[in-house]
Short mmCIF file of C-alpha atoms in Angstrom, two decimals:
data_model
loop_
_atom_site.label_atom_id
_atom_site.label_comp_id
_atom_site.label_asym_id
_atom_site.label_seq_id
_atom_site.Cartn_x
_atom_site.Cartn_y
_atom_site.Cartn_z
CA UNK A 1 34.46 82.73 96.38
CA UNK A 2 34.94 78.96 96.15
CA UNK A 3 31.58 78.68 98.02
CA UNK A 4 29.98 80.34 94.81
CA UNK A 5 31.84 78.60 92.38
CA UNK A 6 30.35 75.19 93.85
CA UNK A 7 26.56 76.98 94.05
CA UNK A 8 27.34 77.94 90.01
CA UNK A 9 28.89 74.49 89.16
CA UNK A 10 26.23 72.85 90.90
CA UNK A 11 23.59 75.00 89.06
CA UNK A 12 24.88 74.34 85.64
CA UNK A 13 24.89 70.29 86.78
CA UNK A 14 21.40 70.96 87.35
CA UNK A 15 20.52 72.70 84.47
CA UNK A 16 22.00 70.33 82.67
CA UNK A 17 20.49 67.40 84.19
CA UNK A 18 16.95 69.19 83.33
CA UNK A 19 18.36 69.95 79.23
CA UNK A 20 19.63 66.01 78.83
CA UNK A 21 16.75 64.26 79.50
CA UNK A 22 14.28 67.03 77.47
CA UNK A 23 16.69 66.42 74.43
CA UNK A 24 16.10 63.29 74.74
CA UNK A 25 11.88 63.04 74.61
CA UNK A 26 9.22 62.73 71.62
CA UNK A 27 8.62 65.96 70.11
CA UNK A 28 6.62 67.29 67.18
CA UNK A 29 7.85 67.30 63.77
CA UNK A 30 11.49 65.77 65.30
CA UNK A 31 12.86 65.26 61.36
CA UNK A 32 11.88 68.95 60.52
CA UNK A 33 15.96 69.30 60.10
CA UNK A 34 17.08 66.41 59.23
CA UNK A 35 14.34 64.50 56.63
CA UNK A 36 11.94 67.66 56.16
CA UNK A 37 9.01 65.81 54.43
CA UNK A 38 9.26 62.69 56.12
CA UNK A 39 5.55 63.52 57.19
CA UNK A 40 4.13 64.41 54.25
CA UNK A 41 6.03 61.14 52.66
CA UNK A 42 3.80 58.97 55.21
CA UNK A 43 0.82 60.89 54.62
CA UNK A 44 0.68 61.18 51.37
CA UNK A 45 1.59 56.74 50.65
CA UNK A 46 -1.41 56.65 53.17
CA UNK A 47 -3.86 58.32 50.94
CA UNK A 48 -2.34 57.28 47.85
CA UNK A 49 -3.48 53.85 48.80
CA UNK A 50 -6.04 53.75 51.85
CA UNK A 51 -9.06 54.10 49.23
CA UNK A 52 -8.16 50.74 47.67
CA UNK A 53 -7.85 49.15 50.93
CA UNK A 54 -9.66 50.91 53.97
CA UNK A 55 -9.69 47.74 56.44
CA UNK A 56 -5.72 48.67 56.48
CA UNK A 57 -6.58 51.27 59.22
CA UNK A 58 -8.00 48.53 61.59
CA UNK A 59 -5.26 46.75 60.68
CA UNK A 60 -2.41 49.59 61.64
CA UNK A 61 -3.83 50.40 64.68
CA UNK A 62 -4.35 46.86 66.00
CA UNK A 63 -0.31 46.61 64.82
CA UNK A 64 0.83 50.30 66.87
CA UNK A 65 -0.93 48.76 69.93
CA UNK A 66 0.52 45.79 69.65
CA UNK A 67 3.95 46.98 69.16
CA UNK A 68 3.66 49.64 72.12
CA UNK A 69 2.89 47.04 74.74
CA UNK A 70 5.73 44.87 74.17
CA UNK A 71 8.79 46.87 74.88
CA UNK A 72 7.17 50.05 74.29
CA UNK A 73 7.15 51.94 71.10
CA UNK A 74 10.00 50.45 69.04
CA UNK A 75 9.41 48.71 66.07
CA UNK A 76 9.88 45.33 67.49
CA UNK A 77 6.90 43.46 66.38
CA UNK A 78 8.14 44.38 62.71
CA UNK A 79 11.06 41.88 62.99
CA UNK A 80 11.49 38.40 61.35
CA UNK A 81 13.01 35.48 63.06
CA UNK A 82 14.74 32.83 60.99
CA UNK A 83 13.90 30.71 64.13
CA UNK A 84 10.02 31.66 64.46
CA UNK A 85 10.14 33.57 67.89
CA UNK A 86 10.07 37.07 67.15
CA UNK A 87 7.01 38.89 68.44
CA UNK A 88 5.20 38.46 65.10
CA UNK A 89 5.90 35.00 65.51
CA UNK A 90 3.49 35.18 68.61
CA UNK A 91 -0.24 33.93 68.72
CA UNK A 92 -1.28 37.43 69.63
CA UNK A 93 0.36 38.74 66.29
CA UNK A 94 -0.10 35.81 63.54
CA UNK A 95 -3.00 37.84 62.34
CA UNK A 96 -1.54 41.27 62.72
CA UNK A 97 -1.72 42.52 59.19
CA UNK A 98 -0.23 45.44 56.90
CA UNK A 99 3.91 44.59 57.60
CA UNK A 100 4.69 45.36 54.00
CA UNK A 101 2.78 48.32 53.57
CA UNK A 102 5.22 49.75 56.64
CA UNK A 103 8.11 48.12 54.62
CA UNK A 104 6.89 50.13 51.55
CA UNK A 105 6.93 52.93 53.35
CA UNK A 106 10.45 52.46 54.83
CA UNK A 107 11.85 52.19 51.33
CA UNK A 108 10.11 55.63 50.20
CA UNK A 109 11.86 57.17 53.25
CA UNK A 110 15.24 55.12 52.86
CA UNK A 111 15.71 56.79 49.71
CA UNK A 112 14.91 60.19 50.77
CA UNK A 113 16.73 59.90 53.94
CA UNK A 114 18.79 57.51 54.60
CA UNK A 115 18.95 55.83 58.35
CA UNK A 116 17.02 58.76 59.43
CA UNK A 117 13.29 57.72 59.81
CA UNK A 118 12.50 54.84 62.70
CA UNK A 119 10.32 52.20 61.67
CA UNK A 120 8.72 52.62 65.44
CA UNK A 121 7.78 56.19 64.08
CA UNK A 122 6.52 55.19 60.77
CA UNK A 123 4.09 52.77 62.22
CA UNK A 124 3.25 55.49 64.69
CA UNK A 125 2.11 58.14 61.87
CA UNK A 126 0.51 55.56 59.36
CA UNK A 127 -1.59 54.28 61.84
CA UNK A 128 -2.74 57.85 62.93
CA UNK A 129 -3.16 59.37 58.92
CA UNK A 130 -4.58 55.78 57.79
CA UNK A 131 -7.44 56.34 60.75
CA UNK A 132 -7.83 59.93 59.42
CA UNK A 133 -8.14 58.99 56.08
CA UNK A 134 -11.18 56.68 56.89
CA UNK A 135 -13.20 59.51 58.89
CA UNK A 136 -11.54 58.55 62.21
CA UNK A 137 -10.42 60.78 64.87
CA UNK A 138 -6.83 62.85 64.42
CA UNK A 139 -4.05 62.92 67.05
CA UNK A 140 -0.63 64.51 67.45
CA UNK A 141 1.96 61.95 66.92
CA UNK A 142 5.22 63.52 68.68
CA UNK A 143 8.36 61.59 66.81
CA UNK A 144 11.64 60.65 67.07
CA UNK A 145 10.99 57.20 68.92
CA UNK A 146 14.63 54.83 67.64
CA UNK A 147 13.77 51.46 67.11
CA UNK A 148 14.96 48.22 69.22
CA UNK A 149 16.75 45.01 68.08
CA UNK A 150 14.95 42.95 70.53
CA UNK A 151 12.11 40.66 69.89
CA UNK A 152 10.34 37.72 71.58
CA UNK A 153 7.31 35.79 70.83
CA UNK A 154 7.11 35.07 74.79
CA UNK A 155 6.98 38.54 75.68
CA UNK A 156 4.19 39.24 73.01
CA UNK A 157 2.21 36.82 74.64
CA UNK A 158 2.73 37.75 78.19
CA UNK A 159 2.11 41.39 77.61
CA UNK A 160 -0.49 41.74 74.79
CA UNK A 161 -4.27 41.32 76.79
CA UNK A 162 -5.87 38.29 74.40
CA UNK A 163 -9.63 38.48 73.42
CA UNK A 164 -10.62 35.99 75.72
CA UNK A 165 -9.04 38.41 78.78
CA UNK A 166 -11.26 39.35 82.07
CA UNK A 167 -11.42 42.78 83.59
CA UNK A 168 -8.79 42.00 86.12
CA UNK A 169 -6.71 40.07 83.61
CA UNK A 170 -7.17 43.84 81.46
CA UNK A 171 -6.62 46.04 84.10
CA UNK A 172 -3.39 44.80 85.33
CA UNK A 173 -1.76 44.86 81.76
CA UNK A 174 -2.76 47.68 81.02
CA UNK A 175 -1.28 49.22 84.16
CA UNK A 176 1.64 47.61 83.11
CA UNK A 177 1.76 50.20 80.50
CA UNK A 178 0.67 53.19 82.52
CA UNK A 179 -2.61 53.25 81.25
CA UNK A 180 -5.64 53.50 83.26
CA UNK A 181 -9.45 52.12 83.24
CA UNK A 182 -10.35 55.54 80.95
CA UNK A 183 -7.53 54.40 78.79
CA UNK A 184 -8.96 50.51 78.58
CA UNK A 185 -12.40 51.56 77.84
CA UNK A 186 -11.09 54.36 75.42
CA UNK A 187 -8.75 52.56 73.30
CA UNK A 188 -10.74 49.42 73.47
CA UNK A 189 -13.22 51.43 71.33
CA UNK A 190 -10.69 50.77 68.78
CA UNK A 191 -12.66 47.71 67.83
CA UNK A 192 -15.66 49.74 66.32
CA UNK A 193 -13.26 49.53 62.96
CA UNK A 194 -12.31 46.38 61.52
CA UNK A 195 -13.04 42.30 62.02
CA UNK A 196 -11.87 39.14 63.69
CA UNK A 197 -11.17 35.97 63.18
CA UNK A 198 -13.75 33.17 65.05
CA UNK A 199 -11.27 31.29 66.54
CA UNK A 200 -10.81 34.98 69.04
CA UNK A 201 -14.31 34.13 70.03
CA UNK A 202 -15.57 30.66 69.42
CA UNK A 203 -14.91 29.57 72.97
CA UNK A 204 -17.33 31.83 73.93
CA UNK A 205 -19.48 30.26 71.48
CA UNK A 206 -19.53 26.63 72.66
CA UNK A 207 -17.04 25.73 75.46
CA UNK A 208 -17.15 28.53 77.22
CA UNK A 209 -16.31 26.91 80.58
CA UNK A 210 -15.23 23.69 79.30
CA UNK A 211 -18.46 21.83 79.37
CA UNK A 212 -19.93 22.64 76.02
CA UNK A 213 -21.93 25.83 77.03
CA UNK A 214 -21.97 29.48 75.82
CA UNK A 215 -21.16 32.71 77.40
CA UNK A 216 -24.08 33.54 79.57
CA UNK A 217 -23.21 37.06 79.27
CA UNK A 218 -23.33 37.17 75.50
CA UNK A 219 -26.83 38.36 74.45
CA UNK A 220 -28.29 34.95 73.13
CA UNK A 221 -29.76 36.21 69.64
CA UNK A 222 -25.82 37.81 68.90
CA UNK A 223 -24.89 34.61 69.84
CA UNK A 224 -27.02 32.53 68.21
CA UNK A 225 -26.36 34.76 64.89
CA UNK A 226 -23.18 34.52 65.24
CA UNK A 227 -23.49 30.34 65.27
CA UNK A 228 -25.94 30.00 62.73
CA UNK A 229 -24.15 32.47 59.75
CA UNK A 230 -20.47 33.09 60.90
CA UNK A 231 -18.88 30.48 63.27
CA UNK A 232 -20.08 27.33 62.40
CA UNK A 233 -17.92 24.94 64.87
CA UNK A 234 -15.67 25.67 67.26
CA UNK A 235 -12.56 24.49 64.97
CA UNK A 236 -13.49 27.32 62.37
CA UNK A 237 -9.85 29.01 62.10
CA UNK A 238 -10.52 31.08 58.76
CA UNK A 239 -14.05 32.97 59.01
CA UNK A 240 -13.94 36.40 59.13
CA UNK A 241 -16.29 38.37 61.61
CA UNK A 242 -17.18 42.19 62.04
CA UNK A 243 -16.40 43.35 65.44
CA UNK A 244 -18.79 46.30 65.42
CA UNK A 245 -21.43 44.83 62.61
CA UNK A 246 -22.92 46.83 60.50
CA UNK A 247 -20.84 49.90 61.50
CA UNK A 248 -17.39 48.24 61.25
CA UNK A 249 -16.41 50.94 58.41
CA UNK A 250 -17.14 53.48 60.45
CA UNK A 251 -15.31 55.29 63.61
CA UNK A 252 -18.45 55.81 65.53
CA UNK A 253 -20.04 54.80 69.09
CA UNK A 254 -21.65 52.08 67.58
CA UNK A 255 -19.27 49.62 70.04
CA UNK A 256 -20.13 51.14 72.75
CA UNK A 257 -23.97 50.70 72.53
CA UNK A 258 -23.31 47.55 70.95
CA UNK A 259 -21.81 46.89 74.82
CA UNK A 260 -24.10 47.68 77.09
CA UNK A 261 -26.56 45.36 74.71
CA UNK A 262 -24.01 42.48 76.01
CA UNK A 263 -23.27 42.43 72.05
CA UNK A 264 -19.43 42.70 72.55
CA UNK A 265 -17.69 40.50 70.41
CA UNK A 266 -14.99 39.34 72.25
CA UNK A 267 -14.48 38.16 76.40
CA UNK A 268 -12.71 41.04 76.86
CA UNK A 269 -15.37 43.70 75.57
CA UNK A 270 -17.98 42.18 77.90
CA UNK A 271 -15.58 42.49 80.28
CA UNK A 272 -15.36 46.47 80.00
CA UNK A 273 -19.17 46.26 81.60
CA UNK A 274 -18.27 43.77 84.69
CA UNK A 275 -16.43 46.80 86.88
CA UNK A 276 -18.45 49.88 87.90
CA UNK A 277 -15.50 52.89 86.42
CA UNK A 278 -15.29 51.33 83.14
CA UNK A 279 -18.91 50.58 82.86
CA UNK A 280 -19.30 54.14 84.00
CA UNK A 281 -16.96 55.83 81.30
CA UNK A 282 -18.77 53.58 78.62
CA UNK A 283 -21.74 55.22 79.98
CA UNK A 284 -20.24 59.15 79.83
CA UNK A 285 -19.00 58.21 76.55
CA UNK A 286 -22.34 57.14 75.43
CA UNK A 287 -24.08 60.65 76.55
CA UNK A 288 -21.50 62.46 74.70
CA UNK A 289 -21.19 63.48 71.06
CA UNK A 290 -18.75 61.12 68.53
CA UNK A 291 -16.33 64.57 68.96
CA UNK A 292 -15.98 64.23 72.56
CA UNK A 293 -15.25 60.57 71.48
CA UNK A 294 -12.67 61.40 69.23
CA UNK A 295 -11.69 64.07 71.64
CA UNK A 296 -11.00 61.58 74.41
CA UNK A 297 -9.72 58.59 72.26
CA UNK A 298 -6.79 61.30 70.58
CA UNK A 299 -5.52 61.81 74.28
CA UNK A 300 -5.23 58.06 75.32
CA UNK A 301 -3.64 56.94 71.45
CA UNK A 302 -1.22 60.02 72.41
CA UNK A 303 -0.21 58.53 75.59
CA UNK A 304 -0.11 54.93 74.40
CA UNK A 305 2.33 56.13 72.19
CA UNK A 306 4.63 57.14 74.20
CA UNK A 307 4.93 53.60 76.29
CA UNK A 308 8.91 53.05 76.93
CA UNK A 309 9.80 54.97 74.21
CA UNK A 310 13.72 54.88 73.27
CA UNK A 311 15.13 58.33 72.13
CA UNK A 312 18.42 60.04 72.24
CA UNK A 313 21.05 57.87 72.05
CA UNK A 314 19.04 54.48 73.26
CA UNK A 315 18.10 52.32 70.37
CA UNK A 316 18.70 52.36 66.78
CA UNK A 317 17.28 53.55 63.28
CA UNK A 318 16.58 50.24 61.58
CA UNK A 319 17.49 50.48 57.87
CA UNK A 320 15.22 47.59 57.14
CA UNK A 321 12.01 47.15 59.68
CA UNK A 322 11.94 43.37 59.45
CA UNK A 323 15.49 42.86 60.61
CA UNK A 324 16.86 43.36 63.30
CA UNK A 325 20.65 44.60 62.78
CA UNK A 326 19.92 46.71 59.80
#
């Protein structure tokens, strides 16, 4: 009898290890009790004011993967410092755009729901409906990520792969983050939306190696475009650049071809054609149709998303996204 009254208690310890831990995780349409239309409240400020300014999408995206690969998932790069060294603070982030649209957002849901809605999940749907909304590719975006209260411009910098980064320099932050070479190449082909600053590039430009050369593996009529009409110097700070031109609107495989034409914008993108796998899935992705594309890129945004994620009872629900003990 006592034998199976251990086997029971040891079976509901079980079972109960295996419930805990599922309560805990992402799941769809998490505020369905508790802020009903907190989904329709993010989609609909999206498209209420994507129109007016479509380069937010870039902008949003750039900002999701930024914040998922410090710390995972959790709102942190939305935090001011009064001493300058929160993550936005960092020199991957100073030109990380669209923190008072998420603000705006915040206060629509604040006043709906109050403490309910994380700011990590906010920027996780905007980011997803504002890509939508420009002819992008949809995902599922699971939710109730909580939000942390931690925030360092060093860790932004030591985690978040820089423009100028090699493959192996890519490959081993990104498997930092559990994501693989498909992931690299797929989420990489982020950058057929949106533009750059020159100073992300200029090196390449005219000291690539110190000595006051360029690139040799950046095709030399890009390059020469790119001096003669964009980046005048190597000191120009301000100049705005397409990464994917002439397609930079549009969610397409336009970067892709641009690649193998060793018209990548930035180190890094070259990079993605210096190791044989990634080179291969730029090829695959190239025989494909833009919905396999789309297809492809919705699984690896899915599972970027879910980097580290706090749930349950880890982390908070920040009242106001820029600071930190709201």
């Amino acid at each position: 009898m006592n034998c199976l009254r251990t086997i029971a208690l040891s079976l509901s310890l079980f079972l109960v290890g295996l419930v805990g831990p599922v309560q805990a995780q992402l799941q769809m349409n998490f505020y369905a009790n508790t802020c009903p239309n907190a989904e329709k409240i993010v989609q609909d400020f999206v498209s209420n004011h994507i129109s007016s300014a479509p380069s937010l999408a870039a902008a949003l995206l750039r900002m999701h993967f930024h914040d998922c690969f410090v710390r995972g998932c959790d709102g942190s790069v939305l935090i001011n410092s009064t001493s300058g060294n929160a993550e936005r603070d960092s020199t991957p982030n100073l030109t990380v755009r669209g923190f008072g649209f998420i603000d705006a957002i915040k206060a629509v849901l604040e006043a709906q729901c109050p403490g309910i809605v994380s700011c990590a999940d906010i920027i996780a749907l905007a980011s997803r409906d504002a890509v939508v909304f420009t002819g992008g590719p949809n995902w599922s975006v699971p939710t109730g990520r909580r939000d942390g209260r931690i925030s360092n411009a060093s860790e932004a910098l030591a985690n978040i792969p820089p423009p100028t980064s090699n493959f192996t320099n890519l490959q081993t932050l990104f498997a930092n983050q559990g994501l693989d070479l498909k992931d690299l190449v797929l989420l990489s082909g982020a950058h057929t939306i949106g533009v750059s600053h020159c100073s992300s590039f200029t090196t390449r430009l005219y000291n690539f190696t110190g000595r006051g050369d360029q690139d040799p593996a950046l095709d030399s009529e890009y390059a020469a475009n790119l001096k003669s009409r964009k980046c005048p110097s190597l000191n120009d700070n301000t100049t705005i650049v397409e990464m994917d031109p002439g397609s930079r609107k549009t969610f397409d495989l336009s970067y892709y071809q641009l690649l193998v034409k060793r018209r990548g914008l930035f180190q890094s993108d070259s990079a993605l054609t210096t190791n044989p796998t990634t080179l291969s899935n730029i090829n695959q992705i190239l025989k494909g149709s833009v919905e396999n594309f789309f297809s492809e890129f919705a699984k690896s945004m899915e599972k970027m998303g879910r980097i580290n994620v706090k749930t349950g009872s880890a982390g908070v629900v920040r009242r106001q996204c820029s600071v930190a003990n709201s």
